[in-house]
């Protein structure tokens, strides 16, 4: 973003060149010009005009308005000003350069004058600013209105998505005490596949092959991890191994999955309207999806009572279904699923619930975002049944930490535990094979 000094005109009213600029001055000038352009432009025609054509048309108007403002800017400053105004008119204003930067994975806005980004797993403060809270809220409303949602004092929290699938969460006053808070989880312009995850060191080739075979063999998969650990990225990567002939139904709060198969039905929840009516929950969609003849059901993330319906689907013919859950370990993931079933308001004995979990979920993959910012698959575990009242699990692969490097990087090795999983027995019936030597603990994964 270009910066200009917000000066008062000289006594003779002659324009003066901009000198050492301030953020506030540049923002104030841009906002004033933006408002004046809105008065002279045909807004209904904006979306139909190519950006290059519009740039040429508004250049003259910008020069006239700058003359009225008694401001003299250099050619690069005028060009940058026009780009900023185009971003305000056609896009999301100051967020546009950050959204176009492929090195940024998260944009975190802590009120209008503090914007952080995540690069390489590390947070850094940017020089991006908004004029004030109203300016930021206007941008947020532009985002959420595009997907039929709203944010105001009566509904100050909202989940939405951008056109590319990037996830957006916003919370405004009175719940946000100091000003609007916005979080944007960006999606890569090119989806990250399993080969890229191997190159990044998030997973090894042996582990990737095992997960590929798990998906192709139609085993039910649960991906567990903390916020920002890469659960959805891994889910997207693994979905590429689903056969092209299968019908898939996806269910999400904000549609962000990027499945490549031709036969995909995408469902998205809907919040209540201003009259507190019309809400459609994930549980509603999971139950409805059973009537849509899916081969597999993919729930972006289970958070509450829909966990019960998801298990029912996995246990009644929808093999190969997948979902994610927030949890710190694979064991915790199963405990959280049990707790969520309790949220469904059903009076089911704990042993029966655990039996449902043990028969529905076959493999649990634990992912973690580590201190060095890298995401890794730290565990692949198999659910093997019940032992009395406890769900029995066995770990197949794990990441073993060995220390920290000179630059703070986490050091460690991926290794097999030596246990041969039971799901290997299902492979030959589906024409699949896995080399058993990959499970030998003497061989690193």
XYZ file of N, CA and C in Angstrom, residues 190-391:
606
model
N -3.558 -23.545 -5.723
C -3.452 -24.906 -6.240
C -3.529 -25.855 -5.057
N -4.560 -26.718 -4.992
C -4.711 -27.598 -3.832
C -3.449 -28.407 -3.561
N -3.122 -28.567 -2.278
C -1.936 -29.336 -1.889
C -2.274 -30.823 -1.926
N -1.550 -31.577 -2.740
C -1.809 -33.012 -2.824
C -0.859 -33.769 -1.905
N -1.029 -35.077 -1.857
C -0.248 -35.898 -0.918
C 1.232 -35.871 -1.270
N 1.554 -35.768 -2.568
C 2.961 -35.708 -2.960
C 3.621 -34.439 -2.434
N 2.867 -33.335 -2.441
C 3.400 -32.083 -1.911
C 3.606 -32.180 -0.403
N 2.707 -32.859 0.297
C 2.866 -33.040 1.733
C 4.115 -33.871 2.043
N 4.409 -34.855 1.180
C 5.637 -35.643 1.350
C 6.850 -34.748 1.153
N 6.805 -33.899 0.114
C 7.926 -32.983 -0.150
C 8.143 -32.013 1.008
N 7.059 -31.590 1.658
C 7.151 -30.641 2.761
C 7.616 -31.297 4.060
N 7.689 -32.621 4.062
C 8.097 -33.313 5.278
C 6.976 -33.489 6.278
N 5.719 -33.316 5.835
C 4.579 -33.494 6.729
C 4.236 -34.964 6.927
N 4.670 -35.797 5.998
C 4.340 -37.209 6.005
C 5.382 -37.918 5.151
N 5.578 -39.203 5.369
C 6.538 -39.944 4.553
C 5.820 -40.696 3.436
N 6.589 -41.228 2.499
C 6.002 -41.956 1.377
C 5.271 -43.210 1.854
N 5.843 -43.920 2.824
C 5.183 -45.124 3.337
C 3.858 -44.777 4.003
N 3.868 -43.748 4.828
C 2.634 -43.339 5.511
C 1.594 -42.869 4.492
N 2.039 -42.126 3.476
C 1.125 -41.650 2.438
C 0.510 -42.822 1.680
N 1.330 -43.843 1.405
C 0.815 -45.019 0.701
C -0.218 -45.748 1.542
N 0.043 -45.868 2.844
C -0.914 -46.533 3.726
C -2.241 -45.788 3.724
N -2.205 -44.456 3.853
C -3.442 -43.678 3.865
C -4.158 -43.749 2.526
N -3.386 -43.774 1.452
C -4.008 -43.928 0.128
C -4.785 -45.240 0.062
N -4.187 -46.317 0.533
C -4.847 -47.616 0.495
C -6.041 -47.674 1.445
N -5.940 -46.971 2.584
C -7.072 -46.897 3.517
C -8.283 -46.265 2.828
N -8.046 -45.192 2.081
C -9.144 -44.511 1.380
C -9.690 -45.400 0.269
N -8.801 -45.978 -0.517
C -9.255 -46.814 -1.640
C -9.966 -48.075 -1.157
N -9.584 -48.582 0.022
C -10.225 -49.772 0.572
C -11.523 -49.444 1.308
N -11.913 -48.176 1.282
C -13.174 -47.720 1.864
C -13.233 -47.958 3.373
N -12.127 -47.663 4.048
C -12.121 -47.644 5.512
C -12.572 -46.257 5.972
N -13.326 -46.185 7.059
C -13.795 -44.901 7.587
C -12.664 -44.202 8.321
N -12.490 -42.912 8.046
C -11.293 -42.181 8.478
C -11.685 -40.961 9.307
N -10.992 -40.771 10.429
C -11.161 -39.597 11.282
C -9.822 -38.877 11.360
N -9.794 -37.606 10.980
C -8.571 -36.803 11.056
C -8.710 -35.857 12.241
N -7.742 -35.915 13.142
C -7.800 -35.168 14.395
C -6.615 -34.223 14.504
N -6.837 -33.075 15.161
C -5.747 -32.130 15.354
C -6.261 -30.820 15.916
N -5.347 -29.936 16.245
C -5.717 -28.633 16.767
C -6.037 -27.648 15.663
N -6.375 -26.415 16.059
C -6.660 -25.359 15.085
C -5.413 -25.066 14.260
N -5.583 -25.005 12.949
C -4.473 -24.665 12.074
C -3.451 -25.767 11.897
N -3.799 -26.992 12.272
C -2.841 -28.091 12.172
C -2.804 -28.732 10.793
N -3.754 -28.400 9.933
C -3.758 -28.942 8.578
C -4.746 -30.074 8.360
N -5.792 -30.152 9.192
C -6.770 -31.236 9.052
C -7.476 -31.186 7.700
N -7.978 -30.006 7.342
C -8.721 -29.880 6.086
C -7.808 -30.076 4.888
N -6.574 -29.596 4.978
C -5.614 -29.797 3.885
C -5.379 -31.278 3.651
N -5.188 -32.038 4.735
C -4.974 -33.474 4.597
C -6.226 -34.160 4.068
N -7.391 -33.747 4.547
C -8.645 -34.330 4.067
C -8.800 -34.105 2.568
N -8.496 -32.897 2.106
C -8.541 -32.616 0.675
C -7.582 -33.511 -0.096
N -6.358 -33.653 0.430
C -5.353 -34.458 -0.266
C -5.780 -35.918 -0.351
N -6.326 -36.460 0.731
C -6.725 -37.865 0.732
C -7.958 -38.116 -0.131
N -8.814 -37.109 -0.253
C -10.027 -37.297 -1.066
C -9.702 -37.550 -2.526
N -8.492 -37.197 -2.956
C -8.099 -37.417 -4.350
C -8.039 -38.903 -4.686
N -7.967 -39.768 -3.667
C -7.858 -41.203 -3.911
C -9.211 -41.890 -3.972
N -10.290 -41.135 -3.825
C -11.630 -41.703 -3.985
C -11.884 -41.941 -5.465
N -12.462 -43.079 -5.783
C -12.701 -43.430 -7.180
C -13.627 -42.411 -7.850
N -13.332 -42.122 -9.103
C -14.102 -41.113 -9.853
C -15.564 -41.508 -10.040
N -15.866 -42.792 -9.933
C -17.238 -43.246 -10.188
C -18.147 -43.109 -8.972
N -17.589 -42.763 -7.808
C -18.392 -42.731 -6.586
C -19.100 -41.387 -6.409
N -20.261 -41.464 -5.803
C -21.025 -40.253 -5.477
C -20.651 -39.809 -4.067
N -20.226 -38.555 -3.939
C -19.771 -38.024 -2.661
C -20.672 -36.860 -2.264
N -21.057 -36.826 -1.007
C -21.789 -35.681 -0.465
C -20.931 -35.060 0.633
N -20.644 -33.767 0.504
C -19.862 -33.061 1.526
C -20.779 -32.152 2.334
N -20.493 -32.056 3.624
C -21.319 -31.267 4.549
C -20.385 -30.398 5.376
N -20.600 -29.079 5.332
C -19.701 -28.155 6.017
C -20.472 -26.953 6.549
N -19.887 -26.307 7.550
C -20.423 -25.029 8.010
C -20.163 -23.948 6.969
N -18.937 -23.920 6.456
C -18.575 -23.033 5.347
C -17.877 -23.884 4.301
N -18.463 -23.973 3.119
C -17.949 -24.880 2.091
C -16.531 -24.501 1.691
N -15.568 -25.387 2.001
C -14.176 -25.107 1.690
C -13.437 -26.303 1.107
N -14.034 -27.477 1.166
C -13.379 -28.642 0.588
C -13.243 -28.475 -0.920
N -12.118 -28.955 -1.459
C -11.831 -28.806 -2.882
C -11.683 -30.179 -3.526
N -12.772 -30.923 -3.578
C -12.724 -32.257 -4.147
C -12.646 -32.188 -5.671
N -11.892 -33.109 -6.259
C -11.662 -33.088 -7.696
C -12.565 -34.057 -8.461
N -13.334 -34.873 -7.752
C -14.182 -35.851 -8.418
C -15.346 -35.159 -9.143
N -15.868 -35.782 -10.210
C -16.962 -35.148 -10.963
C -18.321 -35.254 -10.277
N -18.495 -36.250 -9.374
C -19.819 -36.504 -8.816
C -19.834 -36.131 -7.335
N -19.898 -34.829 -7.067
C -19.853 -34.320 -5.698
C -21.065 -33.421 -5.455
N -21.788 -33.697 -4.365
C -22.870 -32.817 -3.932
C -22.407 -32.056 -2.701
N -22.390 -30.736 -2.768
C -21.863 -29.911 -1.673
C -23.018 -29.280 -0.895
N -23.030 -29.512 0.412
C -24.060 -28.951 1.275
C -23.408 -28.035 2.305
N -24.117 -26.963 2.660
C -23.593 -25.977 3.601
C -24.693 -25.580 4.573
N -24.340 -25.437 5.843
C -25.324 -25.062 6.854
C -25.826 -23.638 6.621
N -26.917 -23.307 7.266
C -27.472 -21.955 7.181
C -27.834 -21.471 8.568
N -27.383 -20.266 8.948
C -27.736 -19.739 10.268
C -29.175 -19.237 10.280
N -29.679 -19.003 11.472
C -31.039 -18.466 11.605
C -31.100 -17.044 11.055
N -32.279 -16.648 10.575
C -32.450 -15.291 10.077
C -32.691 -14.336 11.234
N -33.009 -13.095 10.907
C -33.172 -12.070 11.939
C -34.336 -12.380 12.870
N -35.255 -13.233 12.406
C -36.391 -13.640 13.241
C -36.117 -14.955 13.960
N -34.832 -15.389 13.946
C -34.418 -16.636 14.591
C -35.119 -17.845 13.984
N -35.330 -17.787 12.684
C -35.939 -18.903 11.978
C -35.058 -19.323 10.802
N -35.321 -20.525 10.324
C -34.664 -20.975 9.102
C -33.294 -21.594 9.289
N -32.864 -21.837 10.526
C -31.539 -22.422 10.739
C -31.499 -23.859 10.222
N -30.429 -24.204 9.542
C -30.184 -25.574 9.091
C -28.826 -25.988 9.629
N -28.796 -26.991 10.486
C -27.564 -27.411 11.140
C -26.880 -28.530 10.363
N -25.634 -28.821 10.784
C -24.926 -29.942 10.165
C -25.671 -31.251 10.395
N -26.279 -31.372 11.561
C -27.024 -32.605 11.843
C -28.191 -32.762 10.882
N -28.882 -31.668 10.589
C -29.972 -31.716 9.608
C -29.450 -32.193 8.254
N -28.301 -31.666 7.866
C -27.751 -32.001 6.549
C -27.245 -33.436 6.491
N -26.637 -33.907 7.585
C -26.177 -35.298 7.603
C -27.363 -36.241 7.432
N -28.448 -35.968 8.163
C -29.626 -36.832 8.048
C -30.228 -36.759 6.647
N -30.254 -35.549 6.076
C -30.804 -35.421 4.729
C -29.917 -36.108 3.700
N -28.601 -36.085 3.914
C -27.685 -36.673 2.936
C -27.908 -38.173 2.780
N -28.443 -38.818 3.813
C -28.692 -40.252 3.721
C -29.757 -40.565 2.686
N -30.551 -39.564 2.321
C -31.596 -39.746 1.300
C -31.092 -39.384 -0.100
N -29.830 -39.037 -0.195
C -29.291 -38.552 -1.472
C -28.443 -39.608 -2.190
N -28.521 -40.835 -1.721
C -27.813 -41.966 -2.309
C -26.296 -41.713 -2.430
N -25.648 -41.317 -1.325
C -24.200 -41.132 -1.394
C -23.462 -42.461 -1.260
N -22.306 -42.575 -1.933
C -21.398 -43.688 -1.651
C -20.552 -43.355 -0.432
N -20.137 -42.093 -0.334
C -19.376 -41.645 0.823
C -19.919 -40.291 1.279
N -19.830 -40.077 2.585
C -20.203 -38.783 3.169
C -18.955 -38.189 3.801
N -18.678 -36.933 3.492
C -17.537 -36.238 4.081
C -18.061 -35.035 4.848
N -17.860 -35.054 6.156
C -18.261 -33.924 7.000
C -17.005 -33.122 7.307
N -17.025 -31.834 6.955
C -15.834 -31.009 7.136
C -15.301 -31.055 8.550
N -16.177 -30.982 9.536
C -15.758 -31.088 10.939
C -16.978 -31.376 11.798
N -16.878 -32.375 12.658
C -17.977 -32.649 13.585
C -17.725 -31.861 14.864
N -18.775 -31.203 15.341
C -18.657 -30.353 16.529
C -19.688 -30.675 17.595
N -20.780 -31.335 17.212
C -21.865 -31.527 18.179
C -22.639 -32.802 17.839
N -23.955 -32.725 17.937
C -24.798 -33.897 17.798
C -24.719 -34.594 16.462
N -24.210 -33.914 15.423
C -24.104 -34.566 14.114
C -23.142 -35.744 14.140
N -22.296 -35.823 15.185
C -21.375 -36.959 15.308
C -22.147 -38.274 15.356
N -23.304 -38.287 16.037
C -24.102 -39.516 16.124
C -24.606 -39.930 14.754
N -25.140 -38.969 13.995
C -25.656 -39.287 12.664
C -24.531 -39.706 11.724
N -23.348 -39.109 11.909
C -22.201 -39.492 11.089
C -21.814 -40.947 11.363
N -21.789 -41.343 12.637
C -21.473 -42.732 12.969
C -22.526 -43.681 12.401
N -23.786 -43.273 12.469
C -24.852 -44.103 11.907
C -24.641 -44.321 10.415
N -24.232 -43.247 9.725
C -23.982 -43.370 8.288
C -22.826 -44.323 8.017
N -21.761 -44.197 8.807
C -20.595 -45.073 8.623
C -20.944 -46.533 8.892
N -21.901 -46.752 9.780
C -22.267 -48.118 10.169
C -23.366 -48.716 9.302
N -23.897 -47.948 8.387
C -25.042 -48.440 7.602
C -24.787 -48.334 6.106
N -23.585 -48.694 5.686
C -23.336 -48.838 4.252
C -22.564 -47.735 3.578
N -22.260 -46.639 4.273
C -21.516 -45.554 3.644
C -20.047 -45.670 4.010
N -19.451 -46.780 3.616
C -18.053 -47.050 3.941
C -17.136 -46.064 3.227
N -16.027 -45.770 3.878
C -15.075 -44.835 3.274
C -15.409 -43.387 3.564
N -16.324 -43.143 4.513
C -16.654 -41.771 4.876
C -15.537 -41.171 5.711
N -15.451 -39.842 5.709
C -14.354 -39.153 6.386
C -14.866 -37.906 7.082
N -14.182 -37.528 8.149
C -14.496 -36.288 8.844
C -13.284 -35.857 9.657
N -13.364 -34.661 10.246
C -12.287 -34.158 11.100
C -12.870 -33.755 12.446
N -11.984 -33.641 13.438
C -12.398 -33.254 14.777
C -11.232 -32.557 15.459
N -11.547 -31.626 16.346
C -10.517 -30.950 17.138
C -10.169 -31.822 18.338
N -8.921 -32.249 18.431
C -8.457 -33.024 19.584
C -6.941 -33.054 19.580
N -6.359 -33.295 20.755
C -4.907 -33.268 20.899
C -4.239 -34.600 20.608
N -4.970 -35.701 20.774
C -4.432 -37.031 20.500
C -5.518 -37.883 19.860
N -5.111 -39.027 19.302
C -6.086 -39.926 18.692
C -7.078 -40.443 19.732
N -6.589 -40.745 20.934
C -7.476 -41.210 21.995
C -8.453 -40.117 22.395
N -7.955 -38.882 22.507
C -8.836 -37.755 22.835
C -9.901 -37.554 21.757
N -9.544 -37.835 20.516
C -10.498 -37.661 19.415
C -11.716 -38.563 19.612
N -11.475 -39.810 20.005
C -12.596 -40.721 20.237
C -13.412 -40.290 21.453
N -12.738 -39.771 22.479
C -13.458 -39.271 23.650
C -14.333 -38.081 23.287
N -13.820 -37.219 22.418
C -14.607 -36.054 22.000
C -15.830 -36.491 21.195
N -15.664 -37.489 20.329
C -16.809 -38.007 19.577
C -17.874 -38.523 20.546
N -17.442 -39.220 21.587
C -18.387 -39.731 22.588
C -19.123 -38.580 23.271
N -18.393 -37.518 23.611
C -19.028 -36.360 24.247
C -20.021 -35.682 23.311
N -19.678 -35.606 22.031
C -20.570 -34.969 21.061
C -21.874 -35.749 20.911
N -21.771 -37.065 20.970
C -22.992 -37.873 20.877
C -23.916 -37.537 22.046
N -23.321 -37.238 23.200
C -24.124 -36.806 24.342
C -24.864 -35.512 24.068
N -24.268 -34.648 23.182
C -24.926 -33.387 22.838
C -26.170 -33.599 21.985
N -26.315 -34.795 21.410
C -27.486 -35.062 20.573
C -28.746 -35.243 21.404
N -28.579 -35.315 22.725
C -29.733 -35.442 23.601
C -30.342 -36.822 23.623
N -29.556 -37.831 23.272
C -30.052 -39.208 23.239
C -29.606 -39.940 24.503
N -30.491 -40.713 25.053
C -30.190 -41.462 26.267
C -29.649 -42.836 25.874
N -28.337 -42.873 25.612
C -27.701 -44.113 25.169
C -26.611 -44.475 26.174
N -26.545 -45.716 26.619
C -25.493 -46.114 27.558
C -24.103 -45.876 26.959
N -23.142 -45.537 27.835
C -21.789 -45.230 27.381
C -21.174 -46.396 26.625
N -21.408 -47.625 27.088
C -20.827 -48.783 26.412
C -21.366 -48.918 24.991
N -22.667 -48.639 24.834
C -23.265 -48.718 23.501
C -22.674 -47.657 22.573
N -22.469 -46.444 23.106
C -21.873 -45.368 22.306
C -20.474 -45.765 21.862
N -19.679 -46.298 22.790
C -18.313 -46.688 22.435
C -18.309 -47.839 21.430
N -19.294 -48.712 21.548
C -19.413 -49.785 20.559
C -19.678 -49.234 19.168
N -20.538 -48.207 19.091
C -20.808 -47.557 17.805
C -19.532 -46.930 17.244
N -18.771 -46.268 18.101
C -17.528 -45.630 17.664
C -16.544 -46.682 17.165
N -16.401 -47.772 17.913
C -15.427 -48.808 17.557
C -15.763 -49.481 16.237
N -17.053 -49.637 15.951
C -17.439 -50.298 14.700
C -17.480 -49.334 13.514
N -17.631 -48.031 13.795
C -17.755 -47.058 12.696
C -16.414 -46.528 12.223
N -15.525 -46.172 13.137
C -14.266 -45.534 12.770
C -13.164 -46.582 12.697
N -12.470 -46.617 11.575
C -11.414 -47.605 11.376
C -10.013 -47.051 11.618
N -9.778 -45.810 11.180
C -8.431 -45.241 11.258
C -8.534 -43.805 11.773
N -7.628 -43.455 12.698
C -7.542 -42.088 13.223
C -6.162 -41.544 12.875
N -6.145 -40.398 12.202
C -4.891 -39.743 11.819
C -4.756 -38.481 12.652
N -3.658 -38.361 13.390
C -3.416 -37.195 14.229
C -2.413 -36.265 13.550
N -2.795 -35.000 13.372
C -1.897 -34.008 12.779
C -1.610 -32.928 13.809
N -0.458 -32.293 13.664
C -0.044 -31.305 14.668
C 0.731 -30.182 14.004
N 0.443 -28.970 14.433
C 1.242 -27.817 14.033
C 2.258 -27.580 15.137
N 3.531 -27.746 14.810
C 4.574 -27.723 15.829
C 5.142 -26.323 16.026
N 6.032 -26.200 17.015
C 6.548 -24.897 17.394
C 7.282 -24.190 16.262
N 7.853 -24.966 15.347
C 8.577 -24.353 14.227
C 7.650 -23.968 13.078
N 6.345 -24.147 13.279
C 5.372 -23.762 12.264
C 5.045 -24.853 11.262
N 5.772 -25.951 11.277
C 5.524 -27.030 10.320
C 4.400 -27.931 10.807
N 3.604 -28.404 9.837
C 2.538 -29.350 10.154
C 3.029 -30.760 9.840
N 2.764 -31.678 10.743
C 3.194 -33.061 10.549
C 2.077 -34.023 10.957
N 2.041 -35.164 10.263
C 1.193 -36.273 10.694
C 1.975 -37.000 11.774
N 1.552 -36.864 13.035
C 2.333 -37.393 14.149
C 1.899 -38.797 14.563
N 0.760 -39.255 14.029
C 0.300 -40.591 14.406
C -0.742 -41.089 13.422
N -0.626 -42.373 13.082
C -1.683 -43.079 12.359
C -2.053 -44.278 13.204
N -3.310 -44.318 13.654
C -3.756 -45.373 14.564
C -4.955 -46.100 13.976
N -5.086 -47.362 14.346
C -6.219 -48.171 13.899
C -7.107 -48.491 15.092
N -8.404 -48.369 14.900
C -9.378 -48.784 15.916
C -9.689 -50.255 15.657
N -9.445 -51.089 16.655
C -9.532 -52.539 16.431
C -10.693 -53.197 17.160
N -11.510 -52.433 17.891
C -12.659 -53.032 18.553
C -12.785 -52.581 19.985
N -13.431 -53.433 20.793
C -13.684 -53.117 22.202
C -12.997 -54.140 23.099
N -12.454 -53.669 24.191
C -11.973 -54.519 25.270
C -12.722 -54.107 26.526
N -13.705 -54.927 26.893
C -14.642 -54.602 27.960
C -15.351 -53.281 27.619
N -15.133 -52.195 28.388
C -15.832 -50.939 28.121
C -14.940 -49.906 27.432
N -13.797 -50.328 26.924
C -12.826 -49.400 26.364
C -12.638 -49.684 24.874
N -12.622 -48.608 24.085
C -12.313 -48.739 22.655
C -10.827 -49.034 22.517
